[in-house]
mmCIF file of C-alpha atoms in Angstrom:
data_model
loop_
_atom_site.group_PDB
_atom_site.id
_atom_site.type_symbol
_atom_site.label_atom_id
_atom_site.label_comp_id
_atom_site.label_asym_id
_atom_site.label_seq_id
_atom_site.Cartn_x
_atom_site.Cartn_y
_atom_site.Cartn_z
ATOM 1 C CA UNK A 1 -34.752 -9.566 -3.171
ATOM 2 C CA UNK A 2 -34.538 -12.282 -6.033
ATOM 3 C CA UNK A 3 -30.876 -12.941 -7.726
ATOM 4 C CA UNK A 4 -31.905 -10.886 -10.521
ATOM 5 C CA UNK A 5 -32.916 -7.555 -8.898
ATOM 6 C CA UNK A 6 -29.400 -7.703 -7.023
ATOM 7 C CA UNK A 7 -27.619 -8.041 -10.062
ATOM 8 C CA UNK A 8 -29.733 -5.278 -11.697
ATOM 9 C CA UNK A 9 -28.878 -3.020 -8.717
ATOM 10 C CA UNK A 10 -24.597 -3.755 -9.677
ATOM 11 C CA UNK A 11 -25.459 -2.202 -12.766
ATOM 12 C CA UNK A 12 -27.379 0.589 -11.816
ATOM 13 C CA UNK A 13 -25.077 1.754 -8.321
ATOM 14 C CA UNK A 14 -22.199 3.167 -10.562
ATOM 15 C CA UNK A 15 -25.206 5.185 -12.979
ATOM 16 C CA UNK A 16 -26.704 6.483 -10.012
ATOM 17 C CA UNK A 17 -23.626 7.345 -7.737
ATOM 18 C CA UNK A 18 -21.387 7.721 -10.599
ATOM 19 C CA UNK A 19 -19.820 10.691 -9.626
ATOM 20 C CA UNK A 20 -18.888 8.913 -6.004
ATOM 21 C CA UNK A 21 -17.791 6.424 -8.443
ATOM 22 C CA UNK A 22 -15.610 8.296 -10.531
ATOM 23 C CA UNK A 23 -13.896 9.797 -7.607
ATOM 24 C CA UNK A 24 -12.977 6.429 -6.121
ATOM 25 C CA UNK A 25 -12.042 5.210 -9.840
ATOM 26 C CA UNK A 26 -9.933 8.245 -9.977
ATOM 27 C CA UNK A 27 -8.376 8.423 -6.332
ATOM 28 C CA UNK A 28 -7.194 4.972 -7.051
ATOM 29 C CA UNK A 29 -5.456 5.684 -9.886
ATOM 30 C CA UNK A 30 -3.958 9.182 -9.040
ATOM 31 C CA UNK A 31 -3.159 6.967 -5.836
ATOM 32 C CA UNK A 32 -0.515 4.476 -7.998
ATOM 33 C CA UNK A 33 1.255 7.541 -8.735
ATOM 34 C CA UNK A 34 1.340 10.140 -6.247
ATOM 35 C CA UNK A 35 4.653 11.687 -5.531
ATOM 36 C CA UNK A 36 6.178 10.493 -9.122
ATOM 37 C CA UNK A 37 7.226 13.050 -11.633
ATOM 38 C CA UNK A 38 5.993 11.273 -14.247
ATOM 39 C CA UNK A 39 2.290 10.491 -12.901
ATOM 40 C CA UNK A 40 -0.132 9.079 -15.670
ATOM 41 C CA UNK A 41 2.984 8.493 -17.915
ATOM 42 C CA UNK A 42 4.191 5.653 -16.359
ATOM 43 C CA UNK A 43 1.016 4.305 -17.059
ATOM 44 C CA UNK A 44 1.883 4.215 -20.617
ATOM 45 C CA UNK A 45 5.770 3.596 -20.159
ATOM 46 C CA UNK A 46 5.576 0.749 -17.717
ATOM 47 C CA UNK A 47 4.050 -1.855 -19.830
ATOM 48 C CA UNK A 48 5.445 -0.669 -23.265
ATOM 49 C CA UNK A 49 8.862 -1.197 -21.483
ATOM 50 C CA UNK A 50 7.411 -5.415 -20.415
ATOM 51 C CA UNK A 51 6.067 -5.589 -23.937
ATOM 52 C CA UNK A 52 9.586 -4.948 -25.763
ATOM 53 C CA UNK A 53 11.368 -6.723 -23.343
ATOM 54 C CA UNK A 54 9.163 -9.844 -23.702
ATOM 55 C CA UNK A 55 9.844 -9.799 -27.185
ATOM 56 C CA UNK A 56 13.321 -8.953 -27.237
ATOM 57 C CA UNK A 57 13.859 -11.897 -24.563
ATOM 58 C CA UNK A 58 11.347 -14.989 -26.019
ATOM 59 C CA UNK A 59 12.046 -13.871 -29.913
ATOM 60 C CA UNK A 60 15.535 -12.684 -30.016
ATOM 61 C CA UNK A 61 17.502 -14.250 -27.203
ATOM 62 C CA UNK A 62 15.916 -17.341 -26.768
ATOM 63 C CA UNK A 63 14.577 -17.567 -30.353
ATOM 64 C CA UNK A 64 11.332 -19.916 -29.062
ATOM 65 C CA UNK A 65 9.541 -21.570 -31.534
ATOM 66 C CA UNK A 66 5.772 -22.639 -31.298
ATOM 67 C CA UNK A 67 3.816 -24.837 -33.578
ATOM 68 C CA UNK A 68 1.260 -22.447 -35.521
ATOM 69 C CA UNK A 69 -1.241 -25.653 -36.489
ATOM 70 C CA UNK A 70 -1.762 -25.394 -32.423
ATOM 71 C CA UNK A 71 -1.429 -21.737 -31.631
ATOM 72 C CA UNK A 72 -1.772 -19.719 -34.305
ATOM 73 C CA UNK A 73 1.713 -18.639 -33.781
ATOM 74 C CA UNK A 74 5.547 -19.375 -34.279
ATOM 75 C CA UNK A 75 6.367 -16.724 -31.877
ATOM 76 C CA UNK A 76 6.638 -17.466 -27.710
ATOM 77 C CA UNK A 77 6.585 -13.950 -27.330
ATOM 78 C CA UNK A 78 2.908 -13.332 -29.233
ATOM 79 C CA UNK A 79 1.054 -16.414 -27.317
ATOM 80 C CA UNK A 80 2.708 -15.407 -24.205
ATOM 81 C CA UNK A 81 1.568 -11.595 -23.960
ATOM 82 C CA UNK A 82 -1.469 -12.426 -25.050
ATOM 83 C CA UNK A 83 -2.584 -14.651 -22.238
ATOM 84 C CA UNK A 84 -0.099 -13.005 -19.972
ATOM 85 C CA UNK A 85 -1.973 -9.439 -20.009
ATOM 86 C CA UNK A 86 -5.574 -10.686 -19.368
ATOM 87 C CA UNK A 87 -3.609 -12.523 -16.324
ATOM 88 C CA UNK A 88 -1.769 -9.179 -15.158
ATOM 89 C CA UNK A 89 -5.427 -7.615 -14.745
ATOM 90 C CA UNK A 90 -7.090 -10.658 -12.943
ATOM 91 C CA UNK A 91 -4.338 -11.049 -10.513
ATOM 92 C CA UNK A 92 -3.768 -7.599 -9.896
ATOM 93 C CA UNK A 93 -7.450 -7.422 -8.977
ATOM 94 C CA UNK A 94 -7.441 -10.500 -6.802
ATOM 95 C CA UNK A 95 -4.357 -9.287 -4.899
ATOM 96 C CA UNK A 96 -6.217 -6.023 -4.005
ATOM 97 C CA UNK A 97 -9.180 -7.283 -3.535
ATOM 98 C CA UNK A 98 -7.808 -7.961 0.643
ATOM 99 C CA UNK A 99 -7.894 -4.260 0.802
ATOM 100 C CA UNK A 100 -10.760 -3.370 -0.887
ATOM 101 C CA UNK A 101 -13.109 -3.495 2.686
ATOM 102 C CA UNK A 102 -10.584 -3.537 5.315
ATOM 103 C CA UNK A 103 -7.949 -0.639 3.766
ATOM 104 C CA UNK A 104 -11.232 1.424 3.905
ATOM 105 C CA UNK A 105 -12.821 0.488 7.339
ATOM 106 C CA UNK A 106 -12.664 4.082 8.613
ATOM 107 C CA UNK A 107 -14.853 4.954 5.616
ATOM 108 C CA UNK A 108 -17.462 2.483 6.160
ATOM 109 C CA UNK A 109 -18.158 3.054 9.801
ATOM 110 C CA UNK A 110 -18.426 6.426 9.297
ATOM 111 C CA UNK A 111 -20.108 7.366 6.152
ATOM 112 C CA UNK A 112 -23.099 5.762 4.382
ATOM 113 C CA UNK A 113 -22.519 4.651 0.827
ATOM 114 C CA UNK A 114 -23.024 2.248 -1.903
ATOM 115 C CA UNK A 115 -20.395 -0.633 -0.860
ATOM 116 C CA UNK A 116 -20.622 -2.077 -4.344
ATOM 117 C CA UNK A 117 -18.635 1.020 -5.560
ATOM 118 C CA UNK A 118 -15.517 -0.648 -3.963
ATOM 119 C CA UNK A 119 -15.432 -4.194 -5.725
ATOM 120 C CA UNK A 120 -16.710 -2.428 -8.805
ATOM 121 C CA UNK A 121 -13.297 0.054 -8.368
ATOM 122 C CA UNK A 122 -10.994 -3.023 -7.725
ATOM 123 C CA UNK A 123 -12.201 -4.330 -11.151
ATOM 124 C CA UNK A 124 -12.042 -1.299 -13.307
ATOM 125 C CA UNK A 125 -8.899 0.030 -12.267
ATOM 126 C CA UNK A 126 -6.578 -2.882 -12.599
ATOM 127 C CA UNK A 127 -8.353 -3.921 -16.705
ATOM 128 C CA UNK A 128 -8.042 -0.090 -17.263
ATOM 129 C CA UNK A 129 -4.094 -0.216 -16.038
ATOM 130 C CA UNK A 130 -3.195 -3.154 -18.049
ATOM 131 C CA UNK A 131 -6.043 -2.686 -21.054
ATOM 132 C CA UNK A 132 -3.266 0.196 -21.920
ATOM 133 C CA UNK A 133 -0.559 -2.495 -22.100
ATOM 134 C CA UNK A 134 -3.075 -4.991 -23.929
ATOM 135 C CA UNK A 135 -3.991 -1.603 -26.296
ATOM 136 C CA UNK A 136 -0.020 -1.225 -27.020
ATOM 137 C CA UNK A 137 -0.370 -5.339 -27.690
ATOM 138 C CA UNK A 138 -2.954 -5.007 -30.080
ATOM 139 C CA UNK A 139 -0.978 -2.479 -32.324
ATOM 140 C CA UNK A 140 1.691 -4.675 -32.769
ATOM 141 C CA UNK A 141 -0.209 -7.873 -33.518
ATOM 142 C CA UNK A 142 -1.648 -5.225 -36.376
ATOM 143 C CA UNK A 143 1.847 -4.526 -37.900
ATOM 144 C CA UNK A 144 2.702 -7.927 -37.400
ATOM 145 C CA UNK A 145 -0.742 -9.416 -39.542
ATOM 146 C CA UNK A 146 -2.198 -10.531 -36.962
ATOM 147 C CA UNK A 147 -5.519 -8.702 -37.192
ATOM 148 C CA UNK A 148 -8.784 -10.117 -38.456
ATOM 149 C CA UNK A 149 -12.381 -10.288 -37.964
ATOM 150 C CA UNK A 150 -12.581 -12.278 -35.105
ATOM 151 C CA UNK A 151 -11.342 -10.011 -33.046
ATOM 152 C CA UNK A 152 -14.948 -8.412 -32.741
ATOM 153 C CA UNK A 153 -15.502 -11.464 -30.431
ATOM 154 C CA UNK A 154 -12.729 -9.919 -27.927
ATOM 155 C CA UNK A 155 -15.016 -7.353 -26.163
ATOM 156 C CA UNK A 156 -17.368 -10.626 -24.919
ATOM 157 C CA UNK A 157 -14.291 -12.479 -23.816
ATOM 158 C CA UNK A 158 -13.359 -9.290 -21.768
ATOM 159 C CA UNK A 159 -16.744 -8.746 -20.548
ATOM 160 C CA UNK A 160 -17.031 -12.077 -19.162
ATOM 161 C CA UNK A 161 -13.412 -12.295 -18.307
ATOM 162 C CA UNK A 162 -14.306 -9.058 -16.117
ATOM 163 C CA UNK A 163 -17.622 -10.940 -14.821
ATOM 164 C CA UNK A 164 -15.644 -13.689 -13.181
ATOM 165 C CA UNK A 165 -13.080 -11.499 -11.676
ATOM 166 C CA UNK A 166 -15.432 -9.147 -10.132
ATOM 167 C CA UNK A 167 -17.216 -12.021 -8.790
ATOM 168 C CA UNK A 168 -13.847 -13.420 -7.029
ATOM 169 C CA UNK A 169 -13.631 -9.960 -6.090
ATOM 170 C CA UNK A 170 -16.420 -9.947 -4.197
ATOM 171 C CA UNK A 171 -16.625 -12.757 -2.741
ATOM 172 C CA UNK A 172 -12.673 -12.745 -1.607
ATOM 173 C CA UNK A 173 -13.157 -8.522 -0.328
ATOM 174 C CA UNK A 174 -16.344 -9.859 1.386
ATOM 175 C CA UNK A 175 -14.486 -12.792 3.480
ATOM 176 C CA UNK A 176 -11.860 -11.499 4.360
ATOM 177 C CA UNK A 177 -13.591 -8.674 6.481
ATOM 178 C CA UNK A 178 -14.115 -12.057 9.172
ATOM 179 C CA UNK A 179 -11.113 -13.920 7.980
ATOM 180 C CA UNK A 180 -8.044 -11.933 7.863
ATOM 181 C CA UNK A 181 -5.777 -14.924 7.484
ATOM 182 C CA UNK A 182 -6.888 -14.909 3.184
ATOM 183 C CA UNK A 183 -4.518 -11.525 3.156
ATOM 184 C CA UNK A 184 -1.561 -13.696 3.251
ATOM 185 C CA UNK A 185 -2.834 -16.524 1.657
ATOM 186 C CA UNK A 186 -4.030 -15.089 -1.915
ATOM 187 C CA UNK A 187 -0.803 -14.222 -2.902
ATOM 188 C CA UNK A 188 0.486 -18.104 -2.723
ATOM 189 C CA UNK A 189 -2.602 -19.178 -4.415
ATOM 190 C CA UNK A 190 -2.440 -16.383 -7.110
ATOM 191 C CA UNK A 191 1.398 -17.426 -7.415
ATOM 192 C CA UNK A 192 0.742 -21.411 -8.131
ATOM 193 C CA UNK A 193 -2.661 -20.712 -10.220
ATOM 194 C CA UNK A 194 -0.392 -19.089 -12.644
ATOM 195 C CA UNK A 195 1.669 -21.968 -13.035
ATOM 196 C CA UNK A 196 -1.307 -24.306 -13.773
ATOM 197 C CA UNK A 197 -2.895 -21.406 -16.021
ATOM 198 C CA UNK A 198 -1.166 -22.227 -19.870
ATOM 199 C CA UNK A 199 0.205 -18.913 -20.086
ATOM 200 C CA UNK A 200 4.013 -19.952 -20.536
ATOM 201 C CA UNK A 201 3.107 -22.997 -22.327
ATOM 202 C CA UNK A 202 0.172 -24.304 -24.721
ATOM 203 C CA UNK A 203 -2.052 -26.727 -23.271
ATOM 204 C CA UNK A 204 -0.702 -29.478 -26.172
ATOM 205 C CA UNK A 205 2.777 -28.936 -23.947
ATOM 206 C CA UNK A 206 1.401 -30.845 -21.030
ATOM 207 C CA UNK A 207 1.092 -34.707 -20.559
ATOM 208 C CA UNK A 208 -1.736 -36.314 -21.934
ATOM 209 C CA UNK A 209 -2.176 -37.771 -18.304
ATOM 210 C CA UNK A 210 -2.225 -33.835 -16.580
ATOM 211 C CA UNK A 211 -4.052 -31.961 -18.927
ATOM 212 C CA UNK A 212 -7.501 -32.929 -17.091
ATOM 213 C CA UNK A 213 -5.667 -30.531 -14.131
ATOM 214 C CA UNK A 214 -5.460 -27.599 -16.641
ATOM 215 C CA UNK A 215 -8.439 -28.083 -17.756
ATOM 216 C CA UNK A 216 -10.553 -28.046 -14.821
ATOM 217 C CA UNK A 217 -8.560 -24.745 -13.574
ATOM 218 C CA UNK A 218 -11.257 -21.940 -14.055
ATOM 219 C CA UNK A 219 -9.197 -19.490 -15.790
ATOM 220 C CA UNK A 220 -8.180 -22.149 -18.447
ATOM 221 C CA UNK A 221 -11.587 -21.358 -20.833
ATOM 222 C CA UNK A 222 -10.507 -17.593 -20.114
ATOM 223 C CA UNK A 223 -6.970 -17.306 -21.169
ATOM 224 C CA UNK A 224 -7.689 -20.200 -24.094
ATOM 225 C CA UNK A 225 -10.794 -17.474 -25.793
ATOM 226 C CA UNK A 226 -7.587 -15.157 -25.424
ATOM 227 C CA UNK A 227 -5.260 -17.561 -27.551
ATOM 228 C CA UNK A 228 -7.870 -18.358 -30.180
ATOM 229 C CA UNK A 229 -9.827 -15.608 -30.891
ATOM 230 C CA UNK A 230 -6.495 -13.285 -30.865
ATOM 231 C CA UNK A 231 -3.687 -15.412 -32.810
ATOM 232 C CA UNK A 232 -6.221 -18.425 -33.991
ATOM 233 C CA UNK A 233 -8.869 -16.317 -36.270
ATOM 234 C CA UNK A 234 -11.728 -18.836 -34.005
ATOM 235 C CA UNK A 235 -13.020 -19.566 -30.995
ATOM 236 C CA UNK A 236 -14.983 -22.520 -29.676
ATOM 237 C CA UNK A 237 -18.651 -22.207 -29.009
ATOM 238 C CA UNK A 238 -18.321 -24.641 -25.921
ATOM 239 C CA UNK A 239 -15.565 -22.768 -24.554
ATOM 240 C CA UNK A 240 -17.155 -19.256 -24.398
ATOM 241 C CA UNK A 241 -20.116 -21.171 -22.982
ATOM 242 C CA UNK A 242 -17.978 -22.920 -19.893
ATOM 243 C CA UNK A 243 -16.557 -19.742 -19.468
ATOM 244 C CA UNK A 244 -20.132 -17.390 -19.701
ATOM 245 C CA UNK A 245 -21.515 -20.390 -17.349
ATOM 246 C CA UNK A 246 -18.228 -19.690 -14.682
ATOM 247 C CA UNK A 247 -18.842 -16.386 -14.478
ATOM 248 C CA UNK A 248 -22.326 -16.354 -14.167
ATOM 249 C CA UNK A 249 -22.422 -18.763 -11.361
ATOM 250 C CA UNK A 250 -19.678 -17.312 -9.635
ATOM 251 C CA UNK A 251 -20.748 -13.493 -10.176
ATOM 252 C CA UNK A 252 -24.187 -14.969 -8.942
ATOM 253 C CA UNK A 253 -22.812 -16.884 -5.530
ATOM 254 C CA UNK A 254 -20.638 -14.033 -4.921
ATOM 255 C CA UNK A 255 -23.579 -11.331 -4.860
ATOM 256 C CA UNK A 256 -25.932 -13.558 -2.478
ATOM 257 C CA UNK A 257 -22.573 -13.866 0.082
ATOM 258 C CA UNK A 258 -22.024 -10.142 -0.108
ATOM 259 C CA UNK A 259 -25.696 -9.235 0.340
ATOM 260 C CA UNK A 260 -26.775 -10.771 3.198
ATOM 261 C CA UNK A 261 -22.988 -10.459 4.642
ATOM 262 C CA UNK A 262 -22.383 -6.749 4.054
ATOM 263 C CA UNK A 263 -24.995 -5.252 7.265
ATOM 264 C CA UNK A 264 -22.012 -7.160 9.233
ATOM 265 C CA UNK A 265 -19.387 -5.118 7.531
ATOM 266 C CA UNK A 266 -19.428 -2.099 10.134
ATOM 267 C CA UNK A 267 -19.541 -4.351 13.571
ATOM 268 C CA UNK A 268 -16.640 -6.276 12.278
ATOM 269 C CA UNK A 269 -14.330 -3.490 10.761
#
């Protein structure tokens, strides 16, 4: 089977199965809340609750100040949440991706079934989570004038943005079915890729001498189409292309490992 026909069957496993799909898409999320009174609510409440106290923290008690020639924005709290969200997805993904394989390992042995449904749920369900937090975001970049035209570009940033994870996704669910050690240690990577991730501060913040070490982090192109083409009214063509390229080559990789990997899946778990 060539690269291409492998991707082509990602796309076409949640179409065919889709309502197997659905029901793990839904399980999942009726999962995050089972046994609260509130249920889907929370969903909604939970990150309108971070995005006022963001606000209320970086604008009105700490009264941060950012250079708009560089990020489009006076306000901490704006370029924060705005590379902050697309992060909340991503990691949330990454951290259970451990699970995706091994958390399901009666399943597997048992029953016959698409195994792409699983990676595919770990993506959807963490950017659907958050995407109502980044939703809520949107809104108040609207009342606040932030809105304009170039935010028809966003849906390609989140496609590839959702590219790249999926293929960490894959390839981290896949490994750690024969290395069970990765459990514990994706949380302390996660943890210090934040840090070097300009989330909490633009990249014009850091030493001429480090910024190389932002740069050649591979959620830097991510997060920076995030800052421009939400708060900056632009994006850069070379940017979306490093990032397009990332994702492609690691979405790529990532399906090779898992397809000549996964007929191991069942002896291992």
């Amino acid at each position: 089977m060539t690269l291409l026909s492998l991707i082509g069957r990602w796309l076409k496993v949640p179409v065919r199965f889709r309502t197997l799909f659905w029901g793990f898409v839904s399980n999942e999320i009726r999962g995050r809340f089972a046994g609260s009174i509130g249920g889907f609510v929370w969903s909604l409440l939970t990150p309108l609750a971070n995005l006022l106290i963001y606000i209320f923290v970086f604008s009105v008690v700490l009264q941060i100040r950012l250079k708009p020639m560089e990020t489009g924005t006076d306000s901490f709290a704006v370029f924060f949440l705005a590379g902050m969200l697309p992060w909340l997805a991503f990691s949330e993904a990454l951290n259970g991706s451990t699970d995706l394989f091994l958390g399901r390992a009666n399943l597997i042995t048992k029953i016959s079934f698409p195994l792409e449904l699983l990676p595919l749920t770990g993506v959807i369900v963490p950017f659907f989570l958050n995407g109502l937090g980044f939703v809520m975001y949107l809104g108040y970049l609207v009342l606040k004038g932030y809105a304009h035209v170039g935010w028809l570009w966003l849906p390609v940033v989140i496609a590839v943005h959702m590219a790249f994870t999926l293929g960490l996704v894959i390839l981290i669910s896949s490994l750690t079915v024969f290395l069970r050690d990765i459990k514990q240690f994706i949380g302390i990577v996660i943890s210090l890729w934040f840090f070097l991730t300009p989330i909490i501060y633009p990249l014009g913040m850091v030493p001429q001498g480090y910024r190389w070490l932002i740069k050649f982090n591979p959620m830097y192109p991510f997060i920076e189409l995030y800052h421009q083409v939400l708060l900056q009214g632009t994006f850069s063509w070379a940017m979306l292309g490093y990032a397009i390229g990332l994702g492609a080559i690691l979405l790529g990789g990532a399906i090779l490992f898992f397809e000549r990997s996964k007929y191991a899946f069942a002896d291992v778990l």
